[in-house]
Coordinates of N, CA, C and O in Angstrom, one line a residue:
M1 N 8.4 -22.5 -9.0 CA 7.4 -22.0 -8.0 C 8.1 -20.8 -7.3 O 9.2 -21.0 -6.7
F2 N 7.5 -19.7 -7.2 CA 8.0 -18.5 -6.5 C 7.5 -18.5 -5.1 O 6.4 -19.0 -4.8
N3 N 8.3 -18.0 -4.1 CA 7.9 -17.8 -2.7 C 7.5 -19.1 -2.1 O 6.5 -19.2 -1.4
D4 N 8.3 -20.1 -2.4 CA 8.1 -21.5 -1.8 C 8.4 -21.4 -0.3 O 9.5 -21.2 0.1
T5 N 7.4 -21.6 0.5 CA 7.5 -21.5 2.0 C 7.7 -22.9 2.6 O 7.6 -23.0 3.8
S6 N 8.1 -23.9 1.9 CA 8.2 -25.2 2.5 C 9.4 -25.3 3.4 O 9.5 -26.1 4.3
S7 N 10.4 -24.4 3.2 CA 11.5 -24.3 4.1 C 12.1 -22.9 3.9 O 11.9 -22.2 2.9
L8 N 12.9 -22.4 4.9 CA 13.5 -21.1 4.8 C 14.4 -21.1 3.6 O 14.4 -20.1 2.8
K9 N 15.2 -22.1 3.4 CA 16.1 -22.2 2.3 C 15.4 -22.1 0.9 O 15.7 -21.3 0.0
S10 N 14.3 -22.8 0.8 CA 13.5 -22.8 -0.4 C 12.9 -21.4 -0.6 O 12.8 -20.9 -1.7
H11 N 12.4 -20.8 0.5 CA 11.9 -19.4 0.3 C 12.9 -18.4 -0.2 O 12.6 -17.7 -1.1
L12 N 14.1 -18.5 0.4 CA 15.1 -17.5 0.0 C 15.5 -17.8 -1.4 O 15.9 -16.8 -2.2
A13 N 15.5 -19.0 -1.9 CA 15.9 -19.4 -3.2 C 14.9 -19.0 -4.3 O 15.2 -18.9 -5.5
T14 N 13.6 -18.8 -3.8 CA 12.5 -18.6 -4.8 C 11.8 -17.3 -4.5 O 10.8 -17.0 -5.2
R15 N 12.4 -16.4 -3.6 CA 11.7 -15.2 -3.3 C 11.6 -14.3 -4.5 O 12.5 -14.0 -5.3
R16 N 10.4 -13.8 -4.7 CA 10.1 -12.8 -5.8 C 9.0 -11.9 -5.4 O 7.9 -12.3 -4.9
S17 N 9.2 -10.6 -5.5 CA 8.2 -9.6 -5.3 C 7.1 -9.7 -6.4 O 7.4 -10.1 -7.5
G18 N 6.0 -9.3 -6.1 CA 4.9 -9.1 -7.0 C 4.8 -7.7 -7.5 O 5.3 -6.8 -6.8
K19 N 4.2 -7.5 -8.6 CA 4.0 -6.1 -9.1 C 2.8 -5.5 -8.3 O 1.7 -6.1 -8.3
A20 N 3.0 -4.4 -7.7 CA 1.9 -3.8 -6.9 C 0.6 -3.6 -7.8 O -0.5 -3.8 -7.3
R21 N 0.8 -3.2 -9.0 CA -0.4 -2.9 -9.9 C -1.2 -4.1 -10.2 O -2.3 -4.1 -10.6
D22 N -0.5 -5.3 -10.0 CA -1.2 -6.6 -10.3 C -1.8 -7.2 -9.1 O -2.5 -8.3 -9.2
M23 N -1.6 -6.7 -7.9 CA -2.1 -7.3 -6.7 C -3.6 -7.1 -6.6 O -4.2 -6.1 -6.9
V24 N -4.3 -8.2 -6.1 CA -5.7 -8.1 -5.8 C -6.0 -8.6 -4.4 O -5.1 -9.1 -3.7
A25 N -7.2 -8.5 -4.0 CA -7.7 -9.0 -2.7 C -7.7 -10.5 -2.8 O -7.9 -11.1 -3.9
P26 N -7.6 -11.1 -1.7 CA -7.4 -10.5 -0.3 C -6.0 -10.1 0.0 O -5.1 -10.7 -0.5
G27 N -6.0 -9.2 0.9 CA -4.7 -8.8 1.6 C -4.8 -9.4 3.0 O -5.8 -10.0 3.4
P28 N -3.8 -9.1 3.7 CA -3.8 -9.6 5.1 C -4.9 -8.9 5.9 O -5.1 -7.7 5.8
D29 N -5.5 -9.6 6.8 CA -6.5 -9.0 7.7 C -5.7 -8.3 8.9 O -4.5 -8.4 8.9
A30 N -6.4 -7.7 9.8 CA -5.7 -7.0 10.9 C -4.7 -7.8 11.7 O -3.6 -7.4 12.0
D31 N -5.1 -9.0 12.0 CA -4.2 -9.9 12.8 C -3.0 -10.4 12.0 O -1.9 -10.4 12.5
E32 N -3.3 -10.7 10.7 CA -2.1 -11.1 9.9 C -1.2 -10.0 9.6 O 0.0 -10.1 9.7
L33 N -1.7 -8.8 9.4 CA -0.9 -7.6 9.2 C 0.0 -7.3 10.5 O 1.2 -7.0 10.4
R34 N -0.6 -7.4 11.6 CA 0.1 -7.3 12.9 C 1.3 -8.3 12.9 O 2.4 -8.0 13.3
A35 N 1.0 -9.6 12.6 CA 2.0 -10.6 12.6 C 3.1 -10.4 11.6 O 4.3 -10.6 11.9
I36 N 2.7 -9.9 10.4 CA 3.7 -9.5 9.4 C 4.7 -8.5 9.9 O 5.9 -8.6 9.8
I37 N 4.1 -7.4 10.5 CA 4.9 -6.3 11.0 C 5.8 -6.7 12.2 O 6.9 -6.4 12.3
E38 N 5.2 -7.5 13.1 CA 6.0 -8.0 14.2 C 7.2 -8.9 13.8 O 8.3 -8.8 14.3
L39 N 7.0 -9.7 12.7 CA 8.1 -10.4 12.2 C 9.1 -9.5 11.6 O 10.4 -9.7 11.7
A40 N 8.7 -8.5 10.9 CA 9.6 -7.5 10.2 C 10.5 -6.8 11.2 O 11.6 -6.4 11.0
L41 N 9.9 -6.5 12.4 CA 10.7 -5.8 13.4 C 11.8 -6.6 14.1 O 12.6 -6.1 14.8
R42 N 11.8 -7.9 13.8 CA 12.9 -8.8 14.3 C 14.1 -8.6 13.3 O 14.4 -9.5 12.6
T43 N 14.7 -7.5 13.4 CA 15.7 -7.1 12.4 C 17.0 -6.7 13.2 O 16.9 -6.2 14.3
P44 N 18.2 -6.7 12.5 CA 19.4 -6.2 13.2 C 19.2 -4.7 13.5 O 18.7 -3.9 12.7
D45 N 19.5 -4.4 14.8 CA 19.3 -3.0 15.3 C 20.4 -2.7 16.3 O 20.1 -2.8 17.5
H46 N 21.6 -2.4 15.8 CA 22.7 -2.1 16.7 C 22.3 -0.9 17.7 O 21.9 0.1 17.2
G47 N 22.4 -1.2 19.0 CA 22.1 -0.2 20.0 C 20.6 -0.2 20.4 O 20.2 0.6 21.2
K48 N 19.8 -1.1 19.8 CA 18.4 -1.2 20.2 C 17.7 0.1 20.1 O 16.9 0.5 21.0
L49 N 17.9 0.8 19.0 CA 17.3 2.2 18.8 C 16.0 2.2 18.1 O 15.2 3.1 18.2
A50 N 15.7 1.1 17.4 CA 14.4 1.0 16.6 C 14.3 2.3 15.8 O 13.4 3.1 15.9
P51 N 15.3 2.6 14.9 CA 15.4 3.9 14.2 C 14.5 3.8 12.9 O 15.0 4.2 11.8
W52 N 13.3 3.4 13.0 CA 12.4 3.3 11.9 C 10.9 3.3 12.5 O 10.7 3.0 13.6
R53 N 10.0 3.7 11.6 CA 8.6 3.7 11.9 C 7.8 3.1 10.7 O 8.3 3.3 9.6
I54 N 6.7 2.5 11.0 CA 5.8 2.0 9.9 C 4.5 2.7 10.1 O 3.9 2.7 11.2
I55 N 4.0 3.2 9.0 CA 2.7 3.9 9.0 C 1.8 3.1 8.1 O 2.1 2.8 6.9
T56 N 0.6 2.7 8.6 CA -0.4 2.0 7.7 C -1.2 3.0 7.0 O -1.6 4.1 7.6
I57 N -1.6 2.8 5.8 CA -2.5 3.6 5.0 C -3.7 2.7 4.7 O -3.6 1.8 3.8
A58 N -4.8 2.9 5.4 CA -5.9 2.0 5.3 C -6.6 2.2 4.0 O -6.5 3.3 3.3
P59 N -7.4 1.2 3.5 CA -8.1 1.3 2.3 C -9.0 2.6 2.2 O -9.0 3.2 1.1
E60 N -9.6 3.0 3.3 CA -10.5 4.2 3.3 C -9.7 5.5 3.3 O -10.3 6.5 3.1
Q61 N -8.4 5.4 3.4 CA -7.5 6.5 3.3 C -6.9 6.7 1.9 O -6.1 7.7 1.7
R62 N -7.1 5.8 1.0 CA -6.4 5.8 -0.2 C -6.8 7.0 -1.1 O -5.9 7.6 -1.8
D63 N -8.0 7.5 -1.0 CA -8.4 8.7 -1.8 C -7.7 9.9 -1.3 O -7.2 10.7 -2.0
A64 N -7.6 10.0 0.1 CA -6.8 11.1 0.7 C -5.3 11.0 0.3 O -4.7 12.1 0.1
F65 N -4.8 9.8 0.3 CA -3.4 9.7 -0.1 C -3.2 10.1 -1.6 O -2.2 10.8 -1.9
A66 N -4.1 9.7 -2.4 CA -4.0 10.1 -3.8 C -4.1 11.6 -4.0 O -3.3 12.3 -4.7
A67 N -5.0 12.3 -3.2 CA -5.1 13.7 -3.2 C -3.8 14.4 -2.7 O -3.3 15.4 -3.3
L68 N -3.2 13.8 -1.7 CA -1.9 14.3 -1.2 C -0.8 14.2 -2.3 O -0.1 15.2 -2.5
L69 N -0.7 13.1 -2.9 CA 0.3 12.9 -4.0 C 0.1 13.9 -5.1 O 1.1 14.6 -5.5
K70 N -1.1 14.1 -5.5 CA -1.4 15.1 -6.6 C -1.1 16.5 -6.2 O -0.4 17.3 -6.9
Q71 N -1.5 16.9 -4.9 CA -1.2 18.2 -4.4 C 0.3 18.4 -4.3 O 0.8 19.5 -4.7
A72 N 1.0 17.5 -3.8 CA 2.5 17.6 -3.7 C 3.2 17.7 -5.1 O 4.1 18.4 -5.3
W73 N 2.7 16.9 -6.0 CA 3.3 16.9 -7.4 C 3.1 18.2 -8.0 O 4.1 18.8 -8.6
V74 N 1.9 18.8 -7.9 CA 1.7 20.1 -8.5 C 2.5 21.2 -7.8 O 3.1 22.1 -8.4
A75 N 2.6 21.1 -6.5 CA 3.4 22.1 -5.7 C 4.9 22.0 -6.1 O 5.6 23.0 -6.1
E76 N 5.4 20.8 -6.4 CA 6.8 20.6 -6.6 C 7.2 20.7 -8.1 O 8.4 20.7 -8.5
N77 N 6.2 20.7 -9.0 CA 6.4 20.8 -10.4 C 5.6 21.9 -11.1 O 4.5 21.7 -11.5
P78 N 6.2 23.1 -11.1 CA 5.5 24.2 -11.7 C 5.0 23.9 -13.1 O 5.7 23.3 -13.9
G79 N 3.8 24.2 -13.3 CA 3.2 23.9 -14.6 C 2.4 22.6 -14.7 O 1.9 22.2 -15.7
A80 N 2.4 21.9 -13.6 CA 1.8 20.5 -13.6 C 0.3 20.6 -13.4 O -0.4 19.6 -13.7
A81 N -0.2 21.7 -12.9 CA -1.6 21.8 -12.7 C -2.3 21.6 -14.1 O -1.9 22.1 -15.1
G82 N -3.4 20.8 -14.1 CA -4.1 20.5 -15.3 C -3.5 19.3 -16.0 O -4.2 18.8 -17.0
M83 N -2.4 18.8 -15.6 CA -1.8 17.6 -16.3 C -2.6 16.3 -15.9 O -3.3 16.3 -14.8
D84 N -2.5 15.3 -16.6 CA -3.1 14.0 -16.3 C -2.2 13.4 -15.2 O -1.1 13.0 -15.3
L85 N -2.8 13.3 -14.0 CA -2.2 12.7 -12.8 C -2.8 11.4 -12.4 O -2.6 11.0 -11.2
S86 N -3.3 10.7 -13.4 CA -4.0 9.4 -13.1 C -2.9 8.4 -12.6 O -3.3 7.5 -11.8
A87 N -1.7 8.5 -12.9 CA -0.7 7.6 -12.5 C -0.5 7.7 -10.9 O -0.3 6.7 -10.3
L88 N -0.7 8.8 -10.4 CA -0.6 9.0 -9.0 C -1.8 8.4 -8.3 O -1.7 7.8 -7.2
D89 N -3.0 8.5 -8.9 CA -4.2 7.8 -8.4 C -4.0 6.3 -8.4 O -4.3 5.6 -7.4
Q90 N -3.4 5.8 -9.5 CA -3.1 4.3 -9.6 C -2.2 3.9 -8.5 O -2.4 2.9 -7.8
F91 N -1.1 4.7 -8.3 CA -0.1 4.3 -7.3 C -0.8 4.2 -5.9 O -0.5 3.3 -5.1
A92 N -1.6 5.2 -5.6 CA -2.3 5.3 -4.3 C -3.3 4.1 -4.0 O -3.5 3.8 -2.9
H93 N -3.8 3.6 -5.1 CA -4.9 2.6 -4.9 C -4.5 1.2 -5.2 O -5.3 0.3 -5.1
Q94 N -3.2 0.9 -5.6 CA -2.9 -0.5 -5.9 C -2.7 -1.3 -4.7 O -2.3 -0.8 -3.6
A95 N -3.0 -2.6 -4.8 CA -2.8 -3.6 -3.7 C -3.8 -3.4 -2.5 O -4.1 -2.2 -2.2
P96 N -4.2 -4.4 -1.9 CA -5.1 -4.3 -0.8 C -4.5 -3.6 0.4 O -5.2 -2.9 1.2
T97 N -3.2 -3.8 0.7 CA -2.6 -3.3 1.9 C -1.4 -2.4 1.5 O -0.6 -2.7 0.6
L98 N -1.3 -1.3 2.2 CA -0.2 -0.3 1.9 C 0.4 0.1 3.2 O -0.3 0.6 4.1
L99 N 1.7 0.0 3.3 CA 2.5 0.5 4.5 C 3.5 1.4 4.0 O 4.0 1.3 2.9
L100 N 3.9 2.4 4.8 CA 5.0 3.3 4.6 C 6.0 3.1 5.6 O 5.7 3.1 6.8
L101 N 7.3 2.8 5.2 CA 8.4 2.6 6.1 C 9.2 3.8 6.1 O 9.6 4.3 5.0
V102 N 9.5 4.3 7.3 CA 10.3 5.6 7.5 C 11.5 5.3 8.3 O 11.5 4.6 9.3
S103 N 12.7 5.8 7.8 CA 13.9 5.7 8.6 C 13.9 6.9 9.5 O 13.7 8.1 9.1
T104 N 14.0 6.7 10.8 CA 14.0 7.8 11.8 C 15.3 7.7 12.7 O 15.2 7.3 13.9
P105 N 16.4 8.0 12.1 CA 17.7 7.9 12.9 C 17.6 8.7 14.2 O 17.0 9.7 14.3
V106 N 18.3 8.1 15.2 CA 18.4 8.8 16.5 C 19.6 9.7 16.5 O 20.7 9.2 16.5
A107 N 19.3 11.0 16.5 CA 20.4 11.9 16.5 C 21.2 11.9 17.8 O 20.7 11.6 18.9
G108 N 22.5 12.0 17.6 CA 23.4 12.0 18.8 C 23.8 10.7 19.3 O 24.5 10.6 20.3
S109 N 23.3 9.6 18.7 CA 23.6 8.3 19.1 C 25.0 7.9 18.7 O 25.5 8.4 17.8
K110 N 25.6 7.0 19.5 CA 27.0 6.5 19.1 C 26.9 5.6 18.0 O 27.9 5.3 17.4
I111 N 25.7 5.1 17.6 CA 25.5 4.2 16.5 C 25.5 5.1 15.2 O 24.7 6.0 15.1
P112 N 26.4 4.8 14.3 CA 26.5 5.7 13.1 C 25.2 5.7 12.3 O 24.5 4.7 12.2
L113 N 25.0 6.8 11.7 CA 23.8 7.1 10.9 C 23.6 5.9 9.8 O 22.5 5.4 9.7
W114 N 24.7 5.6 9.2 CA 24.6 4.5 8.1 C 24.1 3.2 8.7 O 23.2 2.6 8.1
E115 N 24.5 2.8 9.9 CA 24.0 1.6 10.5 C 22.5 1.7 10.8 O 21.8 0.7 10.7
Q116 N 22.1 2.9 11.3 CA 20.7 3.1 11.5 C 19.9 3.0 10.3 O 18.8 2.4 10.2
Q117 N 20.4 3.6 9.2 CA 19.6 3.5 7.9 C 19.6 2.1 7.4 O 18.6 1.6 6.8
M118 N 20.7 1.4 7.5 CA 20.8 0.0 7.1 C 19.7 -0.9 7.9 O 19.1 -1.8 7.3
S119 N 19.6 -0.6 9.1 CA 18.6 -1.3 9.9 C 17.2 -1.1 9.4 O 16.4 -2.0 9.3
A120 N 16.9 0.2 9.0 CA 15.6 0.4 8.4 C 15.4 -0.4 7.1 O 14.3 -0.9 6.8
G121 N 16.5 -0.5 6.3 CA 16.4 -1.3 5.1 C 16.2 -2.8 5.4 O 15.4 -3.5 4.7
A122 N 16.7 -3.2 6.5 CA 16.5 -4.6 6.9 C 15.1 -4.8 7.3 O 14.5 -5.9 7.0
V123 N 14.4 -3.9 7.9 CA 13.0 -4.0 8.2 C 12.2 -4.1 6.9 O 11.3 -4.9 6.8
G124 N 12.6 -3.3 5.9 CA 11.9 -3.4 4.6 C 12.0 -4.8 4.0 O 11.0 -5.4 3.5
M125 N 13.2 -5.4 4.0 CA 13.4 -6.8 3.5 C 12.6 -7.8 4.3 O 11.9 -8.7 3.7
N126 N 12.6 -7.6 5.6 CA 11.8 -8.5 6.5 C 10.3 -8.3 6.2 O 9.5 -9.3 6.4
L127 N 9.8 -7.1 5.9 CA 8.4 -7.0 5.5 C 8.0 -7.8 4.4 O 7.0 -8.5 4.4
L128 N 8.9 -7.9 3.3 CA 8.6 -8.7 2.2 C 8.7 -10.2 2.5 O 7.8 -10.9 2.2
H129 N 9.7 -10.6 3.3 CA 9.8 -12.0 3.7 C 8.5 -12.4 4.5 O 8.0 -13.5 4.3
A130 N 8.1 -11.6 5.4 CA 7.0 -11.9 6.3 C 5.7 -12.0 5.5 O 4.9 -12.8 5.7
A131 N 5.5 -11.0 4.6 CA 4.3 -11.1 3.7 C 4.3 -12.4 2.9 O 3.3 -13.0 2.8
H132 N 5.4 -12.7 2.3 CA 5.5 -14.0 1.6 C 5.3 -15.2 2.4 O 4.6 -16.1 2.0
A133 N 5.8 -15.2 3.7 CA 5.6 -16.3 4.6 C 4.1 -16.5 5.0 O 3.7 -17.6 5.3
H134 N 3.3 -15.4 4.9 CA 1.9 -15.5 5.1 C 1.1 -15.8 3.9 O -0.1 -15.8 3.9
G135 N 1.8 -16.1 2.8 CA 1.1 -16.5 1.6 C 0.7 -15.3 0.6 O -0.1 -15.5 -0.3
Y136 N 1.2 -14.1 0.9 CA 0.9 -13.0 0.1 C 2.1 -12.6 -0.8 O 3.2 -13.2 -0.6
V137 N 2.0 -11.7 -1.7 CA 3.1 -11.1 -2.4 C 3.3 -9.7 -1.9 O 2.3 -9.1 -1.4
G138 N 4.5 -9.2 -1.9 CA 4.8 -7.9 -1.5 C 5.6 -7.2 -2.6 O 6.2 -7.8 -3.4
S139 N 5.6 -5.8 -2.5 CA 6.4 -5.0 -3.4 C 6.9 -3.8 -2.7 O 6.1 -3.1 -2.0
W140 N 8.1 -3.5 -2.8 CA 8.8 -2.3 -2.2 C 9.0 -1.3 -3.3 O 9.9 -1.5 -4.2
L141 N 8.3 -0.2 -3.2 CA 8.5 0.8 -4.2 C 8.9 2.2 -3.6 O 8.6 2.5 -2.4
T142 N 9.7 2.9 -4.4 CA 10.1 4.3 -3.9 C 9.6 5.2 -5.0 O 8.4 5.5 -5.0
G143 N 10.4 5.8 -5.8 CA 10.0 6.7 -6.8 C 9.9 8.1 -6.2 O 10.2 8.4 -5.0
W144 N 9.3 9.0 -7.0 CA 9.2 10.4 -6.6 C 8.5 10.6 -5.2 O 8.9 11.4 -4.4
A145 N 7.5 9.8 -4.9 CA 6.7 9.9 -3.7 C 7.5 9.6 -2.5 O 7.1 10.0 -1.4
A146 N 8.6 8.9 -2.6 CA 9.4 8.6 -1.4 C 10.4 9.8 -1.1 O 11.0 9.8 0.0
F147 N 10.6 10.6 -2.1 CA 11.6 11.7 -1.9 C 11.0 13.1 -1.9 O 11.7 14.1 -1.7
S148 N 9.6 13.2 -1.9 CA 8.9 14.4 -1.9 C 8.9 15.0 -0.5 O 8.4 14.4 0.4
P149 N 9.4 16.3 -0.4 CA 9.4 16.9 1.0 C 7.9 17.1 1.4 O 7.6 17.1 2.6
N150 N 7.1 17.4 0.5 CA 5.7 17.7 0.8 C 5.0 16.4 1.3 O 4.2 16.4 2.3
V151 N 5.2 15.3 0.7 CA 4.7 14.0 1.1 C 5.2 13.7 2.5 O 4.5 13.3 3.4
G152 N 6.6 13.8 2.6 CA 7.2 13.5 3.9 C 6.6 14.3 5.0 O 6.3 13.8 6.1
A153 N 6.4 15.6 4.8 CA 5.8 16.5 5.8 C 4.4 16.1 6.2 O 4.0 16.1 7.4
A154 N 3.6 15.6 5.2 CA 2.3 15.2 5.5 C 2.2 13.9 6.4 O 1.3 13.7 7.1
F155 N 3.3 13.1 6.4 CA 3.4 12.0 7.2 C 4.2 12.2 8.5 O 4.6 11.3 9.2
G156 N 4.5 13.5 8.8 CA 5.2 13.9 10.0 C 6.6 13.6 10.1 O 7.2 13.5 11.2
L157 N 7.3 13.5 8.9 CA 8.8 13.3 8.9 C 9.5 14.5 9.5 O 9.1 15.7 9.2
R158 N 10.5 14.2 10.3 CA 11.3 15.3 10.9 C 12.6 15.4 10.2 O 12.9 14.6 9.3
E159 N 13.3 16.4 10.5 CA 14.6 16.6 9.8 C 15.5 15.3 10.1 O 15.6 14.9 11.2
G160 N 16.1 14.8 9.1 CA 16.9 13.6 9.2 C 16.1 12.3 8.9 O 16.7 11.3 8.6
D161 N 14.8 12.4 8.9 CA 13.9 11.2 8.6 C 13.9 11.0 7.1 O 14.1 12.0 6.3
A162 N 13.6 9.8 6.6 CA 13.5 9.6 5.2 C 12.5 8.5 4.9 O 12.4 7.5 5.7
I163 N 11.7 8.6 3.9 CA 10.8 7.5 3.5 C 11.7 6.4 2.8 O 12.4 6.6 1.9
V164 N 11.7 5.2 3.4 CA 12.5 4.1 2.9 C 11.7 3.5 1.7 O 12.3 3.0 0.7
G165 N 10.4 3.5 1.8 CA 9.6 3.0 0.7 C 8.2 2.7 1.1 O 7.8 2.8 2.2
Y166 N 7.4 2.5 0.0 CA 6.0 2.1 0.2 C 5.9 0.6 0.0 O 6.5 0.1 -1.0
F167 N 5.3 -0.1 0.9 CA 5.2 -1.6 0.8 C 3.7 -2.0 0.5 O 2.8 -1.7 1.3
F168 N 3.6 -2.6 -0.7 CA 2.3 -3.0 -1.1 C 2.2 -4.5 -0.9 O 3.1 -5.3 -1.2
I169 N 1.1 -5.0 -0.3 CA 0.9 -6.4 0.0 C -0.5 -6.8 -0.4 O -1.5 -6.1 -0.2
G170 N -0.5 -8.0 -1.1 CA -1.8 -8.5 -1.5 C -1.6 -9.9 -2.1 O -0.6 -10.6 -1.9
T171 N -2.6 -10.3 -2.9 CA -2.6 -11.6 -3.6 C -2.1 -11.3 -5.0 O -2.6 -10.4 -5.6
A172 N -1.3 -12.2 -5.5 CA -0.8 -12.0 -6.9 C -2.0 -12.2 -7.8 O -2.7 -13.2 -7.8
G173 N -2.3 -11.2 -8.6 CA -3.3 -11.2 -9.6 C -2.8 -11.6 -11.0 O -3.6 -11.6 -12.0
A174 N -1.5 -11.8 -11.1 CA -0.9 -12.2 -12.4 C 0.3 -13.1 -12.0 O 0.8 -13.0 -10.9
D175 N 0.7 -14.0 -12.9 CA 1.8 -14.8 -12.6 C 3.1 -14.0 -12.4 O 3.3 -13.0 -13.0
L176 N 3.8 -14.5 -11.4 CA 5.1 -13.8 -11.1 C 6.1 -14.3 -12.2 O 6.0 -15.5 -12.7
S177 N 7.1 -13.5 -12.5 CA 8.1 -13.9 -13.4 C 9.5 -13.6 -12.9 O 9.6 -12.6 -12.1
E178 N 10.5 -14.3 -13.3 CA 11.8 -14.1 -12.8 C 12.4 -12.8 -13.5 O 11.9 -12.4 -14.5
R179 N 13.3 -12.2 -12.8 CA 14.0 -11.1 -13.4 C 15.5 -11.5 -13.4 O 15.9 -12.4 -12.7
P180 N 16.3 -10.8 -14.2 CA 17.7 -11.1 -14.2 C 18.3 -10.9 -12.8 O 18.0 -9.9 -12.1
R181 N 19.2 -11.8 -12.4 CA 19.9 -11.7 -11.1 C 21.4 -11.4 -11.3 O 21.9 -11.8 -12.3
P182 N 22.0 -10.8 -10.4 CA 23.5 -10.6 -10.5 C 24.2 -11.9 -10.7 O 23.8 -12.9 -10.0
D183 N 25.3 -11.9 -11.4 CA 26.1 -13.1 -11.6 C 27.1 -13.2 -10.4 O 27.8 -12.2 -10.1
Y184 N 27.1 -14.3 -9.7 CA 27.9 -14.6 -8.6 C 29.3 -14.2 -8.8 O 29.9 -13.5 -8.0
D185 N 29.9 -14.6 -9.9 CA 31.4 -14.3 -10.1 C 31.7 -12.9 -10.4 O 32.8 -12.4 -10.2
E186 N 30.7 -12.1 -10.7 CA 30.9 -10.6 -10.9 C 30.7 -9.9 -9.6 O 31.2 -8.7 -9.5
I187 N 30.1 -10.5 -8.7 CA 29.8 -9.8 -7.4 C 30.8 -10.2 -6.3 O 31.2 -9.4 -5.4
V188 N 31.1 -11.5 -6.3 CA 31.9 -12.1 -5.2 C 33.4 -12.2 -5.6 O 33.7 -12.7 -6.7
S189 N 34.3 -11.7 -4.7 CA 35.7 -11.9 -4.9 C 36.4 -12.3 -3.7 O 35.8 -12.3 -2.6
T190 N 37.6 -12.7 -3.8 CA 38.4 -13.2 -2.7 C 39.4 -12.0 -2.4 O 40.0 -11.5 -3.3
W191 N 39.5 -11.7 -1.1 CA 40.5 -10.7 -0.7 C 41.9 -11.2 -0.9 O 42.2 -12.3 -0.3
D192 N 42.7 -10.5 -1.7 CA 44.1 -10.9 -1.9 C 45.0 -10.0 -1.1 O 45.0 -8.8 -1.3
I193 N 45.7 -10.6 -0.2 CA 46.6 -9.8 0.7 C 47.9 -9.6 0.0 O 48.5 -10.5 -0.6

């Protein structure tokens, strides 16, 4: 059983993202989404800077998001006009709920940039945990749309900001399956003095 919420330990041992393209309704309602995001914000944040922002992309905004993706793709890829861009439509319309997580480091802070970016990553992991705790599946995707300067500009990113990822949340429309995990002995070592 994946995403077993019977205990925190069980959840962590069975946590598995769902594929965004397989997610179906229902997704979280407004109150559940607020609760999911509030849980995600309970993350390590050295200096209490909150160096991240979450932007919701509502279902009625998905067509505009798809249009933005296609416009940005064509602008950034000469010769792309007239190509089949249906994959961008699919990306914009998958899963009932879509959030954009942005790293917004505080310039001039004594907190190193890396720590601020890691805090944004922790918010991302907490978004997945919180979605799963509410009985949904989540998926954290990046890809071209997370690194596009035109997409970033459309979401008001400033210099130094970065899209951490797109977070899709919904109900699993297909069985979840395990993926290969790192081998403990290949990752963990003992410090030898």
